[in-house]
Coordinates of C-alpha atoms and ligand atoms in Angstrom, one line a residue:
X346 CA 21.7 -3.1 48.1
X347 CA 18.5 -5.0 47.5
X348 CA 18.7 -3.8 44.3
X349 CA 22.2 -5.7 43.7
X350 CA 20.6 -8.8 45.5
X351 CA 17.4 -8.8 43.1
X352 CA 19.9 -8.7 39.9
X353 CA 20.4 -12.1 38.5
X354 CA 22.4 -12.5 34.8
X355 CA 20.6 -14.4 31.3
X356 CA 22.2 -16.3 29.8
X357 CA 21.6 -16.5 25.7
X358 CA 22.8 -19.2 23.6
X359 CA 24.5 -19.8 21.2
X360 CA 25.0 -15.9 21.0
X361 CA 26.8 -17.0 24.5
X362 CA 25.8 -13.2 25.2
X363 CA 25.2 -12.4 29.3
X364 CA 22.2 -9.6 29.7
X365 CA 21.4 -8.1 33.9
X366 CA 18.1 -8.0 34.8
X367 CA 15.6 -7.8 38.4
X368 CA 14.2 -10.9 39.1
X369 CA 10.6 -10.7 37.6
X370 CA 12.0 -8.9 34.7
X371 CA 10.5 -11.3 31.6
X372 CA 13.0 -13.6 29.2
X373 CA 12.3 -10.9 26.7
X374 CA 13.5 -7.7 28.5
X375 CA 16.3 -9.9 29.3
X376 CA 17.3 -10.1 25.6
X377 CA 16.5 -7.2 24.8
X378 CA 19.6 -5.2 27.5
X379 CA 21.8 -8.3 26.0
X380 CA 21.2 -7.4 22.4
X381 CA 19.4 -10.3 21.1
X382 CA 16.8 -10.1 19.1
X383 CA 14.2 -12.0 19.4
X384 CA 10.8 -11.7 17.1
X385 CA 7.5 -10.5 19.8
X386 CA 5.3 -9.7 16.7
X387 CA 1.9 -9.0 18.5
X388 CA 4.3 -7.2 20.8
X389 CA 4.4 -9.1 24.1
X390 CA 1.3 -9.6 24.0
X391 CA 1.2 -13.5 24.4
X392 CA -0.9 -13.9 22.5
X393 CA 1.7 -15.1 18.3
X394 CA 3.8 -18.0 20.1
X395 CA 6.8 -15.6 18.3
X396 CA 9.2 -15.9 21.4
X397 CA 9.6 -19.2 22.0
X398 CA 12.6 -19.7 23.6
X399 CA 14.0 -23.0 25.5
X400 CA 14.5 -22.5 28.9
X401 CA 18.2 -24.6 29.7
X402 CA 18.9 -24.2 33.0
X403 CA 17.6 -21.9 36.0
X404 CA 15.0 -20.6 38.5
X405 CA 11.8 -19.4 36.3
X406 CA 8.0 -18.6 36.8
X407 CA 5.4 -21.4 36.0
X408 CA 3.6 -21.0 32.5
X409 CA 1.2 -18.5 32.7
X410 CA -2.5 -19.4 31.2
X411 CA -1.2 -17.8 27.6
X412 CA 2.1 -20.6 27.7
X413 CA -0.4 -23.5 28.1
X414 CA -2.3 -22.3 25.4
X415 CA 0.2 -21.4 23.2
X416 CA 3.0 -24.3 24.4
X417 CA 2.2 -27.7 23.3
X418 CA 2.9 -30.0 27.4
X419 CA 6.0 -31.9 25.5
X420 CA 6.8 -28.9 24.6
X421 CA 6.7 -27.2 28.0
X422 CA 8.7 -30.3 29.9
X423 CA 11.7 -29.5 26.8
X424 CA 11.5 -26.4 28.6
X425 CA 10.2 -24.1 25.7
X426 CA 8.8 -21.0 27.0
X427 CA 7.2 -18.0 25.8
X428 CA 10.2 -15.2 26.4
X429 CA 7.5 -12.6 27.1
X430 CA 5.4 -14.0 29.5
X431 CA 8.1 -16.6 31.4
X432 CA 9.4 -14.3 34.3
X433 CA 13.0 -14.7 35.6
X434 CA 13.4 -16.0 39.0
X435 CA 17.1 -16.6 38.6
X436 CA 20.0 -17.1 37.1
X437 CA 18.7 -18.7 33.9
X438 CA 20.1 -20.0 29.9
X439 CA 17.8 -19.7 27.6
X440 CA 18.5 -20.8 23.7
X441 CA 17.1 -18.7 21.4
X442 CA 15.6 -20.7 17.9
X443 CA 16.4 -19.5 14.9
X444 CA 12.8 -19.1 13.9
X445 CA 12.0 -16.5 16.9
X446 CA 14.8 -14.5 16.4
X447 CA 14.3 -11.1 14.3
X448 CA 16.3 -11.2 11.2
X449 CA 16.9 -8.8 8.2
X450 CA 14.4 -9.7 6.0
X451 CA 13.9 -10.6 2.3
X452 CA 14.8 -6.8 0.3
X453 CA 11.8 -6.2 -1.7
X454 CA 13.8 -3.9 -4.9
X455 CA 12.2 -0.5 -5.3
X456 CA 12.5 -1.2 -9.2
X457 CA 12.2 3.1 -10.9
X458 CA 9.7 2.5 -13.1
X459 CA 11.4 4.6 -16.2
X460 CA 15.1 5.8 -16.0
X461 CA 15.4 9.1 -14.3
X462 CA 18.0 11.4 -15.1
X463 CA 19.4 12.7 -11.5
X464 CA 18.3 16.4 -11.1
X465 CA 18.5 16.3 -6.6
X466 CA 17.4 19.2 -4.0
X467 CA 20.6 19.5 -3.3
X468 CA 23.3 20.1 -5.4
X469 CA 27.0 20.1 -5.7
X470 CA 29.0 23.0 -7.4
X471 CA 32.6 23.4 -7.2
X472 CA 34.0 27.0 -7.4
X473 CA 37.3 29.1 -6.9
X474 CA 36.5 32.4 -5.4
X475 CA 39.2 35.3 -5.6
X476 CA 40.5 36.5 -3.3
X477 CA 39.9 39.8 -1.1
X478 CA 42.2 42.3 -3.0
X479 CA 43.5 45.3 -2.4
X480 CA 45.1 46.6 -5.2
X481 CA 42.1 45.9 -6.8
X482 CA 40.0 47.8 -4.2
X483 CA 37.6 44.6 -4.2
X484 CA 36.9 44.7 0.3
X485 CA 33.8 43.4 -0.9
X486 CA 32.9 39.9 2.0
X487 CA 33.6 36.1 1.4
X488 CA 30.8 35.9 1.1
X489 CA 29.4 37.9 -1.6
X490 CA 33.0 37.0 -3.6
X491 CA 31.4 33.7 -3.5
X492 CA 27.7 33.9 -4.2
X493 CA 29.8 36.5 -7.6
X494 CA 31.8 33.4 -8.5
X495 CA 29.0 31.2 -8.6
X496 CA 27.4 34.0 -10.8
X497 CA 24.0 33.7 -8.7
X498 CA 22.6 36.8 -7.0
X499 CA 23.1 36.3 -3.2
X500 CA 20.5 34.7 -1.4
X501 CA 19.5 32.9 1.0
X502 CA 22.5 31.2 3.5
X503 CA 22.8 28.5 6.3
X504 CA 24.5 29.9 9.5
X505 CA 27.1 26.6 8.6
X506 CA 27.5 27.6 6.2
X507 CA 28.8 31.2 6.6
X508 CA 30.4 29.1 10.0
X509 CA 32.7 27.3 8.0
X510 CA 33.4 29.2 4.8
X511 CA 36.5 30.8 5.7
X512 CA 37.9 28.0 7.1
X513 CA 37.2 25.9 3.7
X514 CA 38.4 29.4 1.6
X515 CA 41.4 28.7 3.7
X516 CA 41.9 24.4 3.2
X517 CA 41.2 24.7 -0.3
X518 CA 42.6 27.7 -1.1
X519 CA 39.9 29.5 -3.1
X520 CA 39.0 25.7 -4.3
X521 CA 35.7 25.5 -2.5
X522 CA 32.5 23.2 -3.2
X523 CA 29.0 24.7 -1.9
X524 CA 25.9 22.6 -1.6
X525 CA 23.2 23.6 -2.4
X526 CA 19.3 22.7 -1.1
X527 CA 16.8 24.1 -3.9
X528 CA 18.2 27.0 -3.5
X529 CA 19.4 27.5 -0.3
X530 CA 23.1 27.6 0.7
X531 CA 23.7 25.1 3.1
X532 CA 27.1 24.9 2.9
X533 CA 30.5 25.3 2.0
X534 CA 33.6 22.5 1.6
X535 CA 36.7 23.3 1.3
X536 CA 38.2 22.0 -2.2
X537 CA 36.5 19.8 -4.6
X538 CA 34.3 17.3 -2.9
X539 CA 31.3 17.4 -5.4
X540 CA 31.5 14.0 -6.9
X541 CA 30.7 12.5 -3.0
X542 CA 26.7 13.0 -3.0
X543 CA 24.6 10.5 -1.6
X544 CA 21.0 10.1 -0.5
X545 CA 18.8 7.6 0.3
X546 CA 15.2 7.3 0.2
X547 CA 13.5 5.6 3.5
X548 CA 10.8 3.6 3.2
X549 CA 8.9 3.2 6.4
X550 CA 7.0 0.5 7.1
X551 CA 5.4 -0.9 9.9
X552 CA 6.8 -4.1 9.7
X553 CA 10.6 -3.8 7.8
X554 CA 12.6 -0.7 7.6
X555 CA 14.2 -0.4 4.1
X556 CA 16.9 2.6 2.8
X557 CA 18.1 3.2 -0.8
X558 CA 21.6 4.2 -1.1
X559 CA 21.6 6.5 -4.2
X560 CA 24.9 8.5 -6.2
X561 CA 22.9 11.6 -6.6
X562 CA 25.7 12.7 -9.0
X563 CA 25.2 9.7 -11.2
X564 CA 21.3 8.3 -10.2
X565 CA 23.3 4.9 -8.9
X566 CA 21.9 2.8 -6.7
X567 CA 24.3 1.8 -4.2
X568 CA 22.9 -0.2 -2.3
X569 CA 20.2 -1.3 0.0
X570 CA 19.7 -2.5 3.5
X571 CA 16.8 -2.9 5.7
X572 CA 16.1 -4.2 9.4
X573 CA 12.2 -4.8 11.0
X574 CA 10.8 -2.0 12.1
X575 CA 11.7 -2.6 16.8
X576 CA 8.2 -0.8 17.0
X577 CA 7.0 -4.3 16.6
X578 CA 8.0 -5.6 19.9
X579 CA 5.1 -2.6 20.9
X580 CA 2.9 -4.1 18.7
X581 CA 2.8 -5.9 15.7
X582 CA 0.7 -3.8 14.3
X583 CA -0.7 0.2 13.1
X584 CA -3.5 -0.2 15.9
X585 CA -1.8 -1.6 18.1
X586 CA 1.7 1.5 18.6
X587 CA -1.6 4.0 18.6
X588 CA -2.8 1.8 21.5
X589 CA 0.6 1.3 23.2
X590 CA 1.2 5.5 23.2
X591 CA -1.9 6.0 24.6
X592 CA -1.3 9.9 24.5
X593 CA 1.9 8.9 26.1
X594 CA 5.0 11.4 25.2
X595 CA 7.6 9.5 26.4
X596 CA 6.1 6.4 24.3
X597 CA 5.8 7.9 21.3
X598 CA 9.4 9.8 21.5
X599 CA 10.1 5.6 22.9
X600 CA 9.0 5.1 19.2
X601 CA 11.0 7.4 17.4
X602 CA 13.9 6.5 18.8
X603 CA 13.8 3.5 18.1
X604 CA 13.1 3.5 14.1
X605 CA 15.5 6.6 14.0
X606 CA 17.5 4.1 15.4
X607 CA 17.2 1.9 13.1
X608 CA 17.3 4.2 10.4
X609 CA 21.1 4.8 12.0
X610 CA 22.1 1.5 11.9
X611 CA 20.8 1.8 8.5
X612 CA 22.4 4.4 7.0
X613 CA 25.6 2.2 8.6
X614 CA 25.0 -0.7 6.8
X615 CA 24.4 1.1 3.3
X616 CA 27.4 3.7 4.3
X617 CA 29.9 1.2 5.1
X618 CA 29.8 -1.3 2.1
X619 CA 30.0 1.7 -0.6
X620 CA 32.7 2.7 1.7
X621 CA 31.5 6.2 2.0
X622 CA 30.4 8.4 5.2
X623 CA 27.6 9.0 6.0
X624 CA 29.0 13.0 6.8
X625 CA 28.4 12.2 2.7
X626 CA 24.6 12.1 2.7
X627 CA 23.5 14.7 1.5
X628 CA 19.5 14.6 1.6
X629 CA 16.8 11.8 2.6
X630 CA 14.0 11.2 1.6
X631 CA 11.1 9.1 3.6
X632 CA 7.4 7.4 2.8
X633 CA 5.8 5.7 5.4
X634 CA 1.7 4.6 6.1
X635 CA 0.5 7.6 8.4
X636 CA 1.1 6.5 12.1
X637 CA 5.1 5.6 11.2
X638 CA 5.5 8.5 9.6
X639 CA 4.1 10.6 12.4
X640 CA 6.4 8.3 14.7
X641 CA 9.1 8.8 12.9
X642 CA 8.6 12.9 13.4
X643 CA 7.7 12.2 17.0
X644 CA 3.7 13.4 16.6
X645 CA 1.1 11.6 18.4
X646 CA -0.7 9.5 16.8
X647 CA -4.0 9.2 18.9
X648 CA -6.5 10.7 16.6
X649 CA -5.2 7.9 14.4
X650 CA -6.8 5.6 16.1
X651 CA -10.6 6.9 17.0
X652 CA -13.2 8.2 13.9
X653 CA -12.4 10.7 12.1
X654 CA -9.2 9.2 12.2
X655 CA -8.0 12.4 10.5
X656 CA -3.8 12.9 11.1
X657 CA -2.6 15.4 12.4
X658 CA -0.5 16.9 9.2
X659 CA -1.1 15.4 5.6
X660 CA 1.3 18.3 4.0
X661 CA 4.9 17.1 2.6
X662 CA 7.2 17.6 5.3
X663 CA 11.1 19.2 5.1
X664 CA 13.3 19.3 8.3
X665 CA 17.0 18.7 8.7
X666 CA 17.9 15.5 9.4
X667 CA 20.2 15.9 12.4
X668 CA 16.9 16.9 13.9
X669 CA 15.7 13.8 14.4
X670 CA 19.0 12.3 15.6
X671 CA 19.9 10.5 11.8
X672 CA 23.1 10.2 11.5
X673 CA 24.2 11.6 8.5
X674 CA 25.9 15.0 7.3
X675 CA 25.0 17.9 10.2
X676 CA 23.3 19.6 7.1
X677 CA 21.6 16.7 5.3
X678 CA 17.5 17.5 4.4
X679 CA 15.3 15.7 4.8
X680 CA 11.1 15.9 2.4
X681 CA 8.4 12.6 3.6
X682 CA 6.4 12.5 1.2
X683 CA 2.7 13.9 2.0
X684 CA 0.0 11.4 3.3
X685 CA -3.8 11.8 2.2
X686 CA -5.7 10.6 5.2
X687 CA -5.4 8.8 8.2
X688 CA -4.9 5.4 7.2
X689 CA -3.6 6.2 4.0
X690 CA -0.3 7.5 4.3
X691 CA 3.1 8.9 2.5
X692 CA 3.6 5.0 1.3
X693 CA 0.8 5.3 -0.3
X694 CA 1.4 8.3 -2.3
X695 CA 5.4 6.4 -3.3
X696 CA 3.8 4.2 -4.8
X697 CA 1.2 6.5 -6.9
X698 CA 4.2 7.9 -8.2
X699 CA 6.2 4.7 -9.1
X700 CA 2.6 2.9 -10.7
X701 CA 2.2 5.9 -11.9
X702 CA -1.6 5.8 -12.4
X703 CA -2.2 9.4 -12.5
X704 CA -0.7 10.4 -16.5
X705 CA -2.8 6.3 -17.3
X706 CA -5.3 7.2 -19.7
X707 CA -7.7 4.1 -18.9
X708 CA -9.1 2.5 -15.6
X709 CA -6.1 1.3 -13.7
X710 CA -6.2 0.0 -10.1
X711 CA -2.8 -0.1 -7.0
X712 CA -2.5 -2.1 -5.0
X713 CA 0.0 -1.8 -1.8
X714 CA -0.3 -5.4 0.8
X715 CA 1.4 -4.5 3.1
X716 CA 0.9 -4.8 7.0
X717 CA -2.3 -2.9 5.8
X718 CA -3.8 -2.7 1.7
X719 CA -4.4 -0.1 -0.1
X720 CA -6.1 -0.4 -2.7
X721 CA -6.6 3.9 -5.5
X722 CA -8.3 3.3 -8.2
X723 CA -7.4 5.5 -11.7
X724 CA -9.6 6.8 -15.2
X725 CA -8.4 8.4 -16.8
X726 CA -5.9 10.0 -14.2
X727 CA -8.5 10.5 -11.9
X728 CA -7.6 9.1 -9.2
X729 CA -9.2 7.6 -5.8
X730 CA -7.7 6.2 -3.0
X731 CA -8.4 3.8 0.0
X732 CA -7.2 1.2 2.8
X733 CA -8.1 -1.3 4.1
X734 CA -7.6 -3.3 7.5
X735 CA -5.5 -6.2 5.9
X736 CA -4.1 -6.7 8.9
X737 CA -0.7 -8.8 9.5
X738 CA -1.5 -12.8 8.5
X739 CA 0.6 -12.4 5.1
X740 CA 3.9 -10.6 7.3
X741 CA 3.1 -14.5 9.3
X742 CA 1.3 -12.8 12.5
X743 CA -1.3 -14.9 13.1
X744 CA -0.5 -17.3 11.4
X745 CA 0.2 -21.4 13.2
X746 CA 3.8 -21.5 12.3
X747 CA 3.5 -18.0 10.7
X748 CA 7.0 -15.9 10.4
X749 CA 8.5 -13.0 8.0
X750 CA 10.0 -13.9 4.6
X751 CA 13.2 -14.8 6.6
X752 CA 15.8 -17.9 5.7
X753 CA 13.9 -20.9 6.1
X754 CA 10.5 -18.9 5.1
X755 CA 8.1 -21.8 3.3
X756 CA 7.6 -19.1 0.2
X757 CA 7.0 -22.1 -2.6
X758 CA 4.7 -24.8 -2.6
X759 CA 3.5 -27.0 -5.8
X760 CA 2.2 -30.2 -5.9
X761 CA 2.4 -32.8 -7.7
X762 CA 2.1 -36.6 -6.3
X763 CA 3.8 -35.6 -4.1
X764 CA 4.4 -32.2 -1.8
X765 CA 7.3 -30.0 -2.9
X766 CA 8.1 -26.7 -0.4
X767 CA 10.8 -23.9 -1.0
X768 CA 12.3 -22.6 1.5
X769 CA 13.9 -18.7 1.9
X770 CA 18.0 -19.7 1.2
X771 CA 17.2 -22.4 0.9
X772 CA 17.2 -23.7 4.7
X773 CA 15.7 -26.8 6.6
X774 CA 12.2 -24.8 6.9
X775 CA 11.4 -22.6 10.0
X776 CA 7.9 -21.6 9.8
X777 CA 6.2 -20.2 6.5
X778 CA 6.5 -16.4 5.1
X779 CA 3.1 -14.4 2.5
X780 CA 4.1 -15.8 -0.1
X781 CA 3.9 -20.0 0.9
X782 CA 0.4 -19.6 2.6
X783 CA -0.9 -18.6 -0.6
X784 CA 0.5 -20.8 -2.2
X785 CA -0.3 -23.6 0.1
X786 CA -4.1 -22.6 0.1
X787 CA -4.1 -21.8 -3.8
X788 CA -2.8 -25.5 -4.2
X789 CA -3.8 -27.0 -1.7
X790 CA -8.0 -25.3 -2.9
X791 CA -6.9 -26.8 -6.0
X792 CA -6.2 -30.8 -5.0
X793 CA -9.7 -30.4 -3.1
X794 CA -7.8 -30.6 0.0
X795 CA -9.4 -27.4 0.7
X796 CA -12.9 -27.1 -0.2
X797 CA -14.6 -23.3 -1.9
X798 CA -15.4 -22.0 1.5
X799 CA -11.8 -22.4 3.8
X800 CA -12.8 -25.2 5.2
X801 CA -10.4 -28.6 5.1
X802 CA -12.0 -31.2 3.6
X803 CA -13.8 -34.0 5.3
X804 CA -10.3 -36.8 5.8
X805 CA -13.1 -39.8 3.7
X806 CA -14.2 -37.8 0.9
X807 CA -10.5 -37.9 0.0
X808 CA -9.8 -41.3 -0.5
X809 CA -8.5 -40.5 -4.0
X810 CA -5.3 -38.7 -3.1
X811 CA -2.1 -39.4 -3.5
X812 CA -0.4 -41.6 -0.6
X813 CA 2.1 -39.2 0.0
X814 CA -0.5 -36.4 0.6
X815 CA -2.9 -38.3 2.2
X816 CA -0.1 -38.6 4.2
X817 CA 0.6 -35.3 5.7
X818 CA -3.9 -35.0 6.6
X819 CA -4.4 -33.8 10.4
X820 CA -7.2 -33.6 12.9
X821 CA -7.9 -29.9 11.4
X822 CA -4.8 -29.0 9.4
X823 CA -1.8 -30.0 7.5
X824 CA 2.0 -31.0 7.9
X825 CA 4.2 -28.9 5.1
X826 CA 7.0 -30.1 6.6
X827 CA 7.8 -33.1 9.2
X828 CA 9.1 -32.4 11.9
X829 CA 12.2 -35.3 11.2
X830 CA 12.1 -32.5 7.6
X831 CA 11.9 -28.8 9.4
X832 CA 14.8 -27.0 11.3
X833 CA 12.1 -26.2 14.2
X834 CA 11.8 -30.6 15.5
X835 CA 8.5 -29.9 15.0
X836 CA 6.3 -30.1 12.5
X837 CA 5.0 -27.3 10.0
X838 CA 1.2 -27.0 9.7
X839 CA -1.0 -25.5 8.3
X840 CA -4.3 -24.9 9.6
X841 CA -8.5 -24.3 9.9
X842 CA -7.7 -21.2 12.1
X843 CA -4.2 -20.1 9.5
X844 CA -6.6 -20.7 6.1
X845 CA -9.7 -18.4 8.4
X846 CA -7.0 -15.4 9.0
X847 CA -5.4 -15.1 5.4
X848 CA -8.9 -15.4 4.5
X849 CA -10.1 -12.5 6.0
X850 CA -6.9 -10.4 4.9
X851 CA -7.8 -11.8 1.0
X852 CA -12.0 -10.7 1.8
X853 CA -10.7 -7.3 3.1
X854 CA -8.5 -6.5 -0.6
X855 CA -10.9 -8.0 -2.6
X856 CA -13.3 -6.3 -1.4
X857 CA -12.4 -2.8 -1.5
X858 CA -11.1 -3.1 -5.0
X859 CA -14.9 -4.6 -5.7
X860 CA -16.3 -1.8 -3.6
X861 CA -14.0 1.1 -5.7
X862 CA -14.7 -0.2 -8.7
X863 CA -18.4 0.0 -8.0
X864 CA -18.2 3.2 -6.8
X865 CA -17.1 4.7 -10.1
X866 CA -19.5 2.2 -12.4
X867 CA -17.2 -0.3 -13.0
X868 CA -16.3 -4.4 -12.7
X869 CA -13.3 -5.4 -12.1
X870 CA -13.6 -6.7 -15.5
X871 CA -13.4 -2.7 -17.0
X872 CA -9.7 -2.7 -16.0
X873 CA -7.0 -2.3 -18.2
X874 CA -4.2 -3.2 -15.5
X875 CA -3.5 -3.5 -12.0
X876 CA 0.1 -3.5 -10.3
X877 CA 0.2 -5.4 -7.0
X878 CA 2.8 -3.1 -5.0
X879 CA 4.5 -4.6 -1.9
X880 CA 7.7 -6.6 -1.6
X881 CA 5.7 -9.6 -0.7
X882 CA 3.3 -9.6 -4.1
X883 CA 7.2 -9.7 -5.9
X884 CA 6.9 -13.7 -4.4
X885 CA 3.6 -14.6 -5.0
X886 CA 2.3 -17.1 -7.7
X887 CA 0.2 -14.7 -10.1
X888 CA -2.1 -18.3 -10.3
X889 CA -3.0 -18.5 -6.7
X890 CA -3.7 -14.8 -6.7
X891 CA -6.3 -15.0 -8.2
X892 CA -7.1 -18.2 -7.8
X893 CA -8.1 -17.7 -4.0
X894 CA -9.2 -14.9 -4.6
X895 CA -6.7 -11.4 -3.3
X896 CA -7.0 -10.3 -6.6
X897 CA -9.7 -10.3 -9.2
X898 CA -9.0 -12.6 -11.6
X899 CA -7.6 -11.1 -14.8
X900 CA -5.6 -11.7 -18.3
X901 CA -1.7 -11.9 -16.0
X902 CA -0.1 -9.3 -18.9
X903 CA -2.5 -7.6 -17.4
X904 CA -1.7 -8.4 -13.9
X905 CA 2.3 -6.5 -12.6
X906 CA 4.5 -6.7 -9.7
X907 CA 5.7 -3.8 -9.0
X908 CA 7.6 -5.1 -6.1
X909 CA 8.0 -2.1 -3.5
X910 CA 6.8 0.8 -5.1
X911 CA 6.4 3.0 -2.0
X912 CA 10.0 3.2 -1.8
X913 CA 11.1 2.8 -5.7
X914 CA 8.4 6.3 -5.2
X915 CA 10.6 7.8 -2.2
X916 CA 13.8 7.2 -4.7
X917 CA 12.5 9.1 -7.7
X918 CA 11.9 11.8 -4.9
X919 CA 14.7 11.7 -4.0
X920 CA 16.7 11.0 -6.9
X921 CA 14.4 14.3 -9.3
X922 CA 13.2 17.4 -7.6
X923 CA 11.0 17.3 -11.1
X924 CA 9.9 14.1 -9.8
X925 CA 9.5 15.3 -6.1
X926 CA 7.9 18.2 -7.4
X927 CA 5.3 15.4 -9.9
X928 CA 4.0 13.4 -7.3
X929 CA 3.5 16.5 -4.8
X930 CA 0.9 17.8 -7.5
X931 CA -0.6 14.4 -8.2
X932 CA -0.9 13.3 -4.3
X933 CA -2.8 16.6 -3.6
X934 CA -5.8 15.2 -6.1
X935 CA -6.1 11.7 -4.8
X936 CA -10.1 12.2 -3.3
X937 CA -10.0 9.7 -0.4
X938 CA -12.7 7.5 0.0
X939 CA -13.8 6.3 3.7
X940 CA -14.7 2.2 3.2
X941 CA -15.4 1.8 7.3
X942 CA -19.0 1.1 7.8
X943 CA -19.6 1.7 4.2
X944 CA -22.1 -1.3 3.6
X945 CA -21.5 -2.1 0.2
X946 CA -17.9 -3.4 1.1
X947 CA -20.1 -5.3 3.9
X948 CA -21.6 -6.4 2.0
X949 CA -18.3 -7.3 -1.1
X950 CA -16.7 -8.2 2.6
X951 CA -19.1 -11.4 3.0
X952 CA -19.0 -12.6 -0.4
X953 CA -15.4 -12.5 -0.4
X954 CA -14.6 -14.4 2.2
X955 CA -14.6 -17.7 -1.0
X956 CA -11.5 -19.3 -2.2
X957 CA -13.2 -19.4 -5.7
X958 CA -15.6 -16.3 -5.4
X959 CA -16.5 -15.5 -8.9
X960 CA -13.1 -12.7 -9.1
X961 CA -14.2 -11.4 -13.0
X962 CA -17.9 -9.7 -12.4
Ligands
LIG2047 S1 3.8 -14.6 22.4 FE1 5.7 -13.3 22.9 S2 5.4 -12.0 21.6 FE2 3.9 -12.4 20.9

């Protein structure tokens, strides 16, 4: 009785869907129940302000302290609230603005470094099996005759293959297609089905989960799909997710289920678009940072949260995909690339494969810029790796008007006598994403609006600035879009706080590169090549990445942007056992360097906060 009285309906516009919740729960909880995606990159902590909604009518709690500090009085008066904090007191109608929606992000390309002949771990072979024959005195078992027809010494067969065999022989009139994983017989299908042989490479990022569907017979990539990692609602970064799980098995399972749910959505989308069945997906490979890897497998990541940051497992794992709840062929096999250390995971191993660092002679560096940044340095094929706590600023978190790289995000900025912005899908600007932030800081530094220290220049020193730019100067900020031009109705600002956040991230990355090179007796000037990996890296302007000191100053021809190299590594391992073995072997030889507490790193970090850090040294 009490429960019924306490339940109220929250209606979400413009979707026009409603969800029932208990009085006292948050709008965000109601949205999740109703299937409305609202972004919550700070993990519902009331810190990021990205979960804004507008209350049109109904009973709602008084503004909490988080709302009073993140929302302007005018915004509160207009009904704007933080969905993660504001609690529902009665039936409510709220509008979810586009800028708060958790939408599919811009997809990162995962191009292979060279053409790879398909040689997958799973194989399909069609074969005609002669029946037992009384006249010929052939009383051998069906399974024995199958192996003989294949001309292979009888090996290990899965139980599922044995149970499927009689039905398949009958339905196929003696012709069956067998599926092997390595030398093990996985299953038997009636008739000739060997053309239907697909695999998916999964890249489980902290922020984005991506899948690449590959035809394992031809090697052709048939589609890509990605979704925000739904674990983001319980923490934007690795540390906050480890804190969230707190050695609580139920929470580990909850995060595992949410990411597996996203994987299943991706598989369904990929299969639907390619007009195949998910049951024709026989093999998957997986990469992710060590924490994402552990949560994907339901392994408690608690030990990654404190020194010495030892992972539970680094060895490559193989498991039947359905054991994890993945919707694919019932016998589909999933193989995860190995981790290297607590903060250098299977995603970095993917980058190692795609960048081919282990087979290059000379001095090379690869940096994977995601929510964390991993740095690999290779000298004549000997590879060392480290991780730097970059943080999610380039994913839009902790940035005043930051957002992920999705429709409406400012992803490019250029300045002449006036400011020009570019947005994803050319929509009215809703916020700014990582590549846009780098461009904005780079351009504003170039025209003197930002000093080398990262501080905004005093306005009275900017009298030579063209009038159109002067008009955008604000106290402690710069307007990238005016209220009239923005898609939110509010100005989109780059603030002093945002520049500081970017300086922290870029300094961590740059110092990581410098420290690692120094340990090998080198400077950035000695590098024969620098590879930037990460979906975000594909969209940044090289000059500005160097100009703000994100990466070392070097000739542009030595700088290579790989896109999603972690995903490319997973694709390589999926396409070919030879590539898989090569990647595993080189990963086993990578040396790990811990930068936490390293005095050289701390020294470089302070120095590298400058935007005009002298990168060539
Ligand atoms: S402020 Fe609500 S999720 Fe961050």
